[in-house]
């Protein structure tokens, strides 16, 4: 599964990890599943981890379509969103998303090549990336579904 979603309660946070080849439909389906999951709390901070994405098949039009579809949610809920995007391709895609979010929809999105900077932008206290990963299941061992810790 290209997107895995994890719900943390302390701190309250949704972590979306992207892995392998990512398409527009992967992102839309993953986000829609996230919004309908029983552990999802509207407005909870969102950490998008693109560190394991190897290929992202999105152009500006596809990114615009994704945000247009998600805008109703973001317009209703003040949600802090931060992308950890270490590779050039992931960073470029996240910056396109950030540009659309901020210029066309007035929603602030943080993008960073450094994991700890991306986490600090969410204002969750001293949470560090290595500690966050320790709360998540090993991606190699996860077969399906969200994990709650």
mmCIF file with all atom_site columns, C-alpha atoms in Angstrom:
data_model
loop_
_atom_site.group_PDB
_atom_site.id
_atom_site.type_symbol
_atom_site.label_atom_id
_atom_site.label_alt_id
_atom_site.label_comp_id
_atom_site.label_asym_id
_atom_site.label_entity_id
_atom_site.label_seq_id
_atom_site.pdbx_PDB_ins_code
_atom_site.Cartn_x
_atom_site.Cartn_y
_atom_site.Cartn_z
_atom_site.occupancy
_atom_site.B_iso_or_equiv
_atom_site.pdbx_formal_charge
_atom_site.auth_seq_id
_atom_site.auth_comp_id
_atom_site.auth_asym_id
_atom_site.auth_atom_id
_atom_site.pdbx_PDB_model_num
ATOM 1   C CA . UNK A 1 1   ? 0.000   0.000  0.000   1.00 0.00 ? 1   UNK A CA 1
ATOM 2   C CA . UNK A 1 2   ? 1.584   3.327  -1.050  1.00 0.00 ? 2   UNK A CA 1
ATOM 3   C CA . UNK A 1 3   ? 0.089   5.258  1.902   1.00 0.00 ? 3   UNK A CA 1
ATOM 4   C CA . UNK A 1 4   ? -0.099  4.081  5.477   1.00 0.00 ? 4   UNK A CA 1
ATOM 5   C CA . UNK A 1 5   ? -1.915  6.119  8.078   1.00 0.00 ? 5   UNK A CA 1
ATOM 6   C CA . UNK A 1 6   ? -1.189  5.980  11.795  1.00 0.00 ? 6   UNK A CA 1
ATOM 7   C CA . UNK A 1 7   ? -3.147  7.692  14.574  1.00 0.00 ? 7   UNK A CA 1
ATOM 8   C CA . UNK A 1 8   ? -1.324  8.757  17.722  1.00 0.00 ? 8   UNK A CA 1
ATOM 9   C CA . UNK A 1 9   ? -3.010  9.941  20.881  1.00 0.00 ? 9   UNK A CA 1
ATOM 10  C CA . UNK A 1 10  ? -0.045  11.409 22.773  1.00 0.00 ? 10  UNK A CA 1
ATOM 11  C CA . UNK A 1 11  ? 0.549   13.728 21.133  1.00 0.00 ? 11  UNK A CA 1
ATOM 12  C CA . UNK A 1 12  ? -2.599  13.730 19.041  1.00 0.00 ? 12  UNK A CA 1
ATOM 13  C CA . UNK A 1 13  ? -1.307  13.369 15.506  1.00 0.00 ? 13  UNK A CA 1
ATOM 14  C CA . UNK A 1 14  ? -2.099  11.666 12.218  1.00 0.00 ? 14  UNK A CA 1
ATOM 15  C CA . UNK A 1 15  ? 1.007   10.384 10.445  1.00 0.00 ? 15  UNK A CA 1
ATOM 16  C CA . UNK A 1 16  ? 0.727   9.622  6.745   1.00 0.00 ? 16  UNK A CA 1
ATOM 17  C CA . UNK A 1 17  ? 3.685   7.729  5.333   1.00 0.00 ? 17  UNK A CA 1
ATOM 18  C CA . UNK A 1 18  ? 4.168   7.500  1.587   1.00 0.00 ? 18  UNK A CA 1
ATOM 19  C CA . UNK A 1 19  ? 6.121   4.544  0.228   1.00 0.00 ? 19  UNK A CA 1
ATOM 20  C CA . UNK A 1 20  ? 7.210   3.493  -3.235  1.00 0.00 ? 20  UNK A CA 1
ATOM 21  C CA . UNK A 1 21  ? 5.328   4.679  -6.304  1.00 0.00 ? 21  UNK A CA 1
ATOM 22  C CA . UNK A 1 22  ? 2.679   7.325  -5.482  1.00 0.00 ? 22  UNK A CA 1
ATOM 23  C CA . UNK A 1 23  ? -0.163  8.374  -7.775  1.00 0.00 ? 23  UNK A CA 1
ATOM 24  C CA . UNK A 1 24  ? -2.964  10.913 -7.578  1.00 0.00 ? 24  UNK A CA 1
ATOM 25  C CA . UNK A 1 25  ? -5.556  8.224  -6.860  1.00 0.00 ? 25  UNK A CA 1
ATOM 26  C CA . UNK A 1 26  ? -3.377  6.815  -4.024  1.00 0.00 ? 26  UNK A CA 1
ATOM 27  C CA . UNK A 1 27  ? -3.396  10.191 -2.295  1.00 0.00 ? 27  UNK A CA 1
ATOM 28  C CA . UNK A 1 28  ? -7.118  10.841 -2.772  1.00 0.00 ? 28  UNK A CA 1
ATOM 29  C CA . UNK A 1 29  ? -8.120  7.342  -1.635  1.00 0.00 ? 29  UNK A CA 1
ATOM 30  C CA . UNK A 1 30  ? -5.746  7.503  1.336   1.00 0.00 ? 30  UNK A CA 1
ATOM 31  C CA . UNK A 1 31  ? -7.021  10.877 2.497   1.00 0.00 ? 31  UNK A CA 1
ATOM 32  C CA . UNK A 1 32  ? -10.679 9.856  2.120   1.00 0.00 ? 32  UNK A CA 1
ATOM 33  C CA . UNK A 1 33  ? -9.983  6.703  4.176   1.00 0.00 ? 33  UNK A CA 1
ATOM 34  C CA . UNK A 1 34  ? -8.244  8.837  6.803   1.00 0.00 ? 34  UNK A CA 1
ATOM 35  C CA . UNK A 1 35  ? -11.239 11.196 7.145   1.00 0.00 ? 35  UNK A CA 1
ATOM 36  C CA . UNK A 1 36  ? -13.669 8.331  7.679   1.00 0.00 ? 36  UNK A CA 1
ATOM 37  C CA . UNK A 1 37  ? -11.539 6.314  10.099  1.00 0.00 ? 37  UNK A CA 1
ATOM 38  C CA . UNK A 1 38  ? -13.084 6.119  13.601  1.00 0.00 ? 38  UNK A CA 1
ATOM 39  C CA . UNK A 1 39  ? -9.866  7.321  15.282  1.00 0.00 ? 39  UNK A CA 1
ATOM 40  C CA . UNK A 1 40  ? -9.569  10.407 13.122  1.00 0.00 ? 40  UNK A CA 1
ATOM 41  C CA . UNK A 1 41  ? -10.304 13.668 14.943  1.00 0.00 ? 41  UNK A CA 1
ATOM 42  C CA . UNK A 1 42  ? -11.100 16.628 12.652  1.00 0.00 ? 42  UNK A CA 1
ATOM 43  C CA . UNK A 1 43  ? -8.411  19.274 12.850  1.00 0.00 ? 43  UNK A CA 1
ATOM 44  C CA . UNK A 1 44  ? -5.747  16.994 14.327  1.00 0.00 ? 44  UNK A CA 1
ATOM 45  C CA . UNK A 1 45  ? -2.213  17.907 13.175  1.00 0.00 ? 45  UNK A CA 1
ATOM 46  C CA . UNK A 1 46  ? -0.974  16.025 10.112  1.00 0.00 ? 46  UNK A CA 1
ATOM 47  C CA . UNK A 1 47  ? 2.599   14.879 9.470   1.00 0.00 ? 47  UNK A CA 1
ATOM 48  C CA . UNK A 1 48  ? 3.190   13.700 5.897   1.00 0.00 ? 48  UNK A CA 1
ATOM 49  C CA . UNK A 1 49  ? 6.359   11.620 5.652   1.00 0.00 ? 49  UNK A CA 1
ATOM 50  C CA . UNK A 1 50  ? 7.588   11.351 2.062   1.00 0.00 ? 50  UNK A CA 1
ATOM 51  C CA . UNK A 1 51  ? 10.973  9.878  2.991   1.00 0.00 ? 51  UNK A CA 1
ATOM 52  C CA . UNK A 1 52  ? 10.136  6.437  1.557   1.00 0.00 ? 52  UNK A CA 1
ATOM 53  C CA . UNK A 1 53  ? 8.474   7.623  -1.652  1.00 0.00 ? 53  UNK A CA 1
ATOM 54  C CA . UNK A 1 54  ? 10.554  6.504  -4.615  1.00 0.00 ? 54  UNK A CA 1
ATOM 55  C CA . UNK A 1 55  ? 8.406   7.776  -7.475  1.00 0.00 ? 55  UNK A CA 1
ATOM 56  C CA . UNK A 1 56  ? 5.667   10.407 -7.481  1.00 0.00 ? 56  UNK A CA 1
ATOM 57  C CA . UNK A 1 57  ? 3.509   10.617 -10.603 1.00 0.00 ? 57  UNK A CA 1
ATOM 58  C CA . UNK A 1 58  ? 1.960   14.038 -10.112 1.00 0.00 ? 58  UNK A CA 1
ATOM 59  C CA . UNK A 1 59  ? 2.116   17.227 -12.110 1.00 0.00 ? 59  UNK A CA 1
ATOM 60  C CA . UNK A 1 60  ? 0.784   20.658 -11.132 1.00 0.00 ? 60  UNK A CA 1
ATOM 61  C CA . UNK A 1 61  ? -2.687  19.859 -12.495 1.00 0.00 ? 61  UNK A CA 1
ATOM 62  C CA . UNK A 1 62  ? -2.906  16.645 -10.445 1.00 0.00 ? 62  UNK A CA 1
ATOM 63  C CA . UNK A 1 63  ? -1.738  18.407 -7.271  1.00 0.00 ? 63  UNK A CA 1
ATOM 64  C CA . UNK A 1 64  ? -4.309  21.147 -7.881  1.00 0.00 ? 64  UNK A CA 1
ATOM 65  C CA . UNK A 1 65  ? -7.048  18.537 -8.308  1.00 0.00 ? 65  UNK A CA 1
ATOM 66  C CA . UNK A 1 66  ? -6.019  16.828 -5.060  1.00 0.00 ? 66  UNK A CA 1
ATOM 67  C CA . UNK A 1 67  ? -6.177  20.048 -3.097  1.00 0.00 ? 67  UNK A CA 1
ATOM 68  C CA . UNK A 1 68  ? -9.436  21.122 -4.747  1.00 0.00 ? 68  UNK A CA 1
ATOM 69  C CA . UNK A 1 69  ? -10.990 17.860 -3.544  1.00 0.00 ? 69  UNK A CA 1
ATOM 70  C CA . UNK A 1 70  ? -9.568  18.265 -0.039  1.00 0.00 ? 70  UNK A CA 1
ATOM 71  C CA . UNK A 1 71  ? -10.255 21.990 0.302   1.00 0.00 ? 71  UNK A CA 1
ATOM 72  C CA . UNK A 1 72  ? -13.724 21.514 1.829   1.00 0.00 ? 72  UNK A CA 1
ATOM 73  C CA . UNK A 1 73  ? -12.128 19.706 4.763   1.00 0.00 ? 73  UNK A CA 1
ATOM 74  C CA . UNK A 1 74  ? -9.320  22.232 5.204   1.00 0.00 ? 74  UNK A CA 1
ATOM 75  C CA . UNK A 1 75  ? -11.705 25.183 4.839   1.00 0.00 ? 75  UNK A CA 1
ATOM 76  C CA . UNK A 1 76  ? -13.777 23.837 7.741   1.00 0.00 ? 76  UNK A CA 1
ATOM 77  C CA . UNK A 1 77  ? -10.923 22.759 10.055  1.00 0.00 ? 77  UNK A CA 1
ATOM 78  C CA . UNK A 1 78  ? -7.802  24.657 11.033  1.00 0.00 ? 78  UNK A CA 1
ATOM 79  C CA . UNK A 1 79  ? -5.334  21.835 10.551  1.00 0.00 ? 79  UNK A CA 1
ATOM 80  C CA . UNK A 1 80  ? -1.568  22.137 10.934  1.00 0.00 ? 80  UNK A CA 1
ATOM 81  C CA . UNK A 1 81  ? 0.044   20.202 8.068   1.00 0.00 ? 81  UNK A CA 1
ATOM 82  C CA . UNK A 1 82  ? 3.741   19.551 7.687   1.00 0.00 ? 82  UNK A CA 1
ATOM 83  C CA . UNK A 1 83  ? 5.603   17.595 5.003   1.00 0.00 ? 83  UNK A CA 1
ATOM 84  C CA . UNK A 1 84  ? 8.927   15.874 5.531   1.00 0.00 ? 84  UNK A CA 1
ATOM 85  C CA . UNK A 1 85  ? 10.243  15.691 1.966   1.00 0.00 ? 85  UNK A CA 1
ATOM 86  C CA . UNK A 1 86  ? 13.970  14.904 1.810   1.00 0.00 ? 86  UNK A CA 1
ATOM 87  C CA . UNK A 1 87  ? 14.316  14.023 -1.887  1.00 0.00 ? 87  UNK A CA 1
ATOM 88  C CA . UNK A 1 88  ? 14.169  16.539 -4.728  1.00 0.00 ? 88  UNK A CA 1
ATOM 89  C CA . UNK A 1 89  ? 11.056  14.963 -6.270  1.00 0.00 ? 89  UNK A CA 1
ATOM 90  C CA . UNK A 1 90  ? 9.179   14.737 -2.953  1.00 0.00 ? 90  UNK A CA 1
ATOM 91  C CA . UNK A 1 91  ? 10.204  18.269 -2.016  1.00 0.00 ? 91  UNK A CA 1
ATOM 92  C CA . UNK A 1 92  ? 9.038   19.626 -5.377  1.00 0.00 ? 92  UNK A CA 1
ATOM 93  C CA . UNK A 1 93  ? 5.644   17.924 -5.081  1.00 0.00 ? 93  UNK A CA 1
ATOM 94  C CA . UNK A 1 94  ? 5.175   19.122 -1.499  1.00 0.00 ? 94  UNK A CA 1
ATOM 95  C CA . UNK A 1 95  ? 6.104   22.682 -2.489  1.00 0.00 ? 95  UNK A CA 1
ATOM 96  C CA . UNK A 1 96  ? 3.519   22.609 -5.313  1.00 0.00 ? 96  UNK A CA 1
ATOM 97  C CA . UNK A 1 97  ? 0.923   21.534 -2.755  1.00 0.00 ? 97  UNK A CA 1
ATOM 98  C CA . UNK A 1 98  ? 2.089   24.236 -0.330  1.00 0.00 ? 98  UNK A CA 1
ATOM 99  C CA . UNK A 1 99  ? 1.902   26.903 -3.028  1.00 0.00 ? 99  UNK A CA 1
ATOM 100 C CA . UNK A 1 100 ? -1.666  25.983 -3.932  1.00 0.00 ? 100 UNK A CA 1
ATOM 101 C CA . UNK A 1 101 ? -2.730  25.687 -0.309  1.00 0.00 ? 101 UNK A CA 1
ATOM 102 C CA . UNK A 1 102 ? -1.382  29.091 0.625   1.00 0.00 ? 102 UNK A CA 1
ATOM 103 C CA . UNK A 1 103 ? -2.049  31.180 -2.489  1.00 0.00 ? 103 UNK A CA 1
ATOM 104 C CA . UNK A 1 104 ? -5.385  29.816 -3.636  1.00 0.00 ? 104 UNK A CA 1
ATOM 105 C CA . UNK A 1 105 ? -6.951  28.508 -0.453  1.00 0.00 ? 105 UNK A CA 1
ATOM 106 C CA . UNK A 1 106 ? -5.306  30.432 2.410   1.00 0.00 ? 106 UNK A CA 1
ATOM 107 C CA . UNK A 1 107 ? -4.177  27.287 4.238   1.00 0.00 ? 107 UNK A CA 1
ATOM 108 C CA . UNK A 1 108 ? -0.670  27.277 5.746   1.00 0.00 ? 108 UNK A CA 1
ATOM 109 C CA . UNK A 1 109 ? 1.428   24.181 5.017   1.00 0.00 ? 109 UNK A CA 1
ATOM 110 C CA . UNK A 1 110 ? 5.019   23.609 6.146   1.00 0.00 ? 110 UNK A CA 1
ATOM 111 C CA . UNK A 1 111 ? 7.530   21.759 3.949   1.00 0.00 ? 111 UNK A CA 1
ATOM 112 C CA . UNK A 1 112 ? 10.994  20.732 5.098   1.00 0.00 ? 112 UNK A CA 1
ATOM 113 C CA . UNK A 1 113 ? 13.823  18.490 3.963   1.00 0.00 ? 113 UNK A CA 1
ATOM 114 C CA . UNK A 1 114 ? 14.644  17.891 7.649   1.00 0.00 ? 114 UNK A CA 1
ATOM 115 C CA . UNK A 1 115 ? 12.370  15.557 9.613   1.00 0.00 ? 115 UNK A CA 1
ATOM 116 C CA . UNK A 1 116 ? 12.745  17.281 12.974  1.00 0.00 ? 116 UNK A CA 1
ATOM 117 C CA . UNK A 1 117 ? 12.057  20.702 11.455  1.00 0.00 ? 117 UNK A CA 1
ATOM 118 C CA . UNK A 1 118 ? 8.878   19.318 9.882   1.00 0.00 ? 118 UNK A CA 1
ATOM 119 C CA . UNK A 1 119 ? 7.756   17.943 13.253  1.00 0.00 ? 119 UNK A CA 1
ATOM 120 C CA . UNK A 1 120 ? 8.597   21.152 15.133  1.00 0.00 ? 120 UNK A CA 1
ATOM 121 C CA . UNK A 1 121 ? 6.411   23.121 12.708  1.00 0.00 ? 121 UNK A CA 1
ATOM 122 C CA . UNK A 1 122 ? 3.407   21.229 14.112  1.00 0.00 ? 122 UNK A CA 1
ATOM 123 C CA . UNK A 1 123 ? 4.053   22.667 17.594  1.00 0.00 ? 123 UNK A CA 1
ATOM 124 C CA . UNK A 1 124 ? 3.715   19.331 19.377  1.00 0.00 ? 124 UNK A CA 1
ATOM 125 C CA . UNK A 1 125 ? 6.461   19.907 21.901  1.00 0.00 ? 125 UNK A CA 1
ATOM 126 C CA . UNK A 1 126 ? 9.804   18.135 21.897  1.00 0.00 ? 126 UNK A CA 1
ATOM 127 C CA . UNK A 1 127 ? 8.756   15.177 19.701  1.00 0.00 ? 127 UNK A CA 1
ATOM 128 C CA . UNK A 1 128 ? 11.678  14.045 17.523  1.00 0.00 ? 128 UNK A CA 1
ATOM 129 C CA . UNK A 1 129 ? 11.501  11.992 14.327  1.00 0.00 ? 129 UNK A CA 1
ATOM 130 C CA . UNK A 1 130 ? 13.319  8.980  15.784  1.00 0.00 ? 130 UNK A CA 1
ATOM 131 C CA . UNK A 1 131 ? 10.873  8.918  18.727  1.00 0.00 ? 131 UNK A CA 1
ATOM 132 C CA . UNK A 1 132 ? 7.930   9.229  16.332  1.00 0.00 ? 132 UNK A CA 1
ATOM 133 C CA . UNK A 1 133 ? 9.170   6.295  14.251  1.00 0.00 ? 133 UNK A CA 1
ATOM 134 C CA . UNK A 1 134 ? 9.581   4.238  17.419  1.00 0.00 ? 134 UNK A CA 1
ATOM 135 C CA . UNK A 1 135 ? 5.828   4.632  18.022  1.00 0.00 ? 135 UNK A CA 1
ATOM 136 C CA . UNK A 1 136 ? 4.959   3.341  14.550  1.00 0.00 ? 136 UNK A CA 1
ATOM 137 C CA . UNK A 1 137 ? 5.043   -0.269 13.404  1.00 0.00 ? 137 UNK A CA 1
ATOM 138 C CA . UNK A 1 138 ? 7.873   -1.517 11.261  1.00 0.00 ? 138 UNK A CA 1
ATOM 139 C CA . UNK A 1 139 ? 6.677   -0.812 7.697   1.00 0.00 ? 139 UNK A CA 1
ATOM 140 C CA . UNK A 1 140 ? 8.084   -4.142 6.561   1.00 0.00 ? 140 UNK A CA 1
ATOM 141 C CA . UNK A 1 141 ? 5.912   -5.967 9.109   1.00 0.00 ? 141 UNK A CA 1
ATOM 142 C CA . UNK A 1 142 ? 2.697   -4.026 8.456   1.00 0.00 ? 142 UNK A CA 1
ATOM 143 C CA . UNK A 1 143 ? 0.313   -5.854 6.155   1.00 0.00 ? 143 UNK A CA 1
ATOM 144 C CA . UNK A 1 144 ? -2.692  -3.563 6.128   1.00 0.00 ? 144 UNK A CA 1
ATOM 145 C CA . UNK A 1 145 ? -4.726  -1.004 7.972   1.00 0.00 ? 145 UNK A CA 1
ATOM 146 C CA . UNK A 1 146 ? -3.891  1.820  10.315  1.00 0.00 ? 146 UNK A CA 1
ATOM 147 C CA . UNK A 1 147 ? -2.040  1.235  13.542  1.00 0.00 ? 147 UNK A CA 1
ATOM 148 C CA . UNK A 1 148 ? -2.981  3.014  16.743  1.00 0.00 ? 148 UNK A CA 1
ATOM 149 C CA . UNK A 1 149 ? -0.461  3.695  19.471  1.00 0.00 ? 149 UNK A CA 1
#
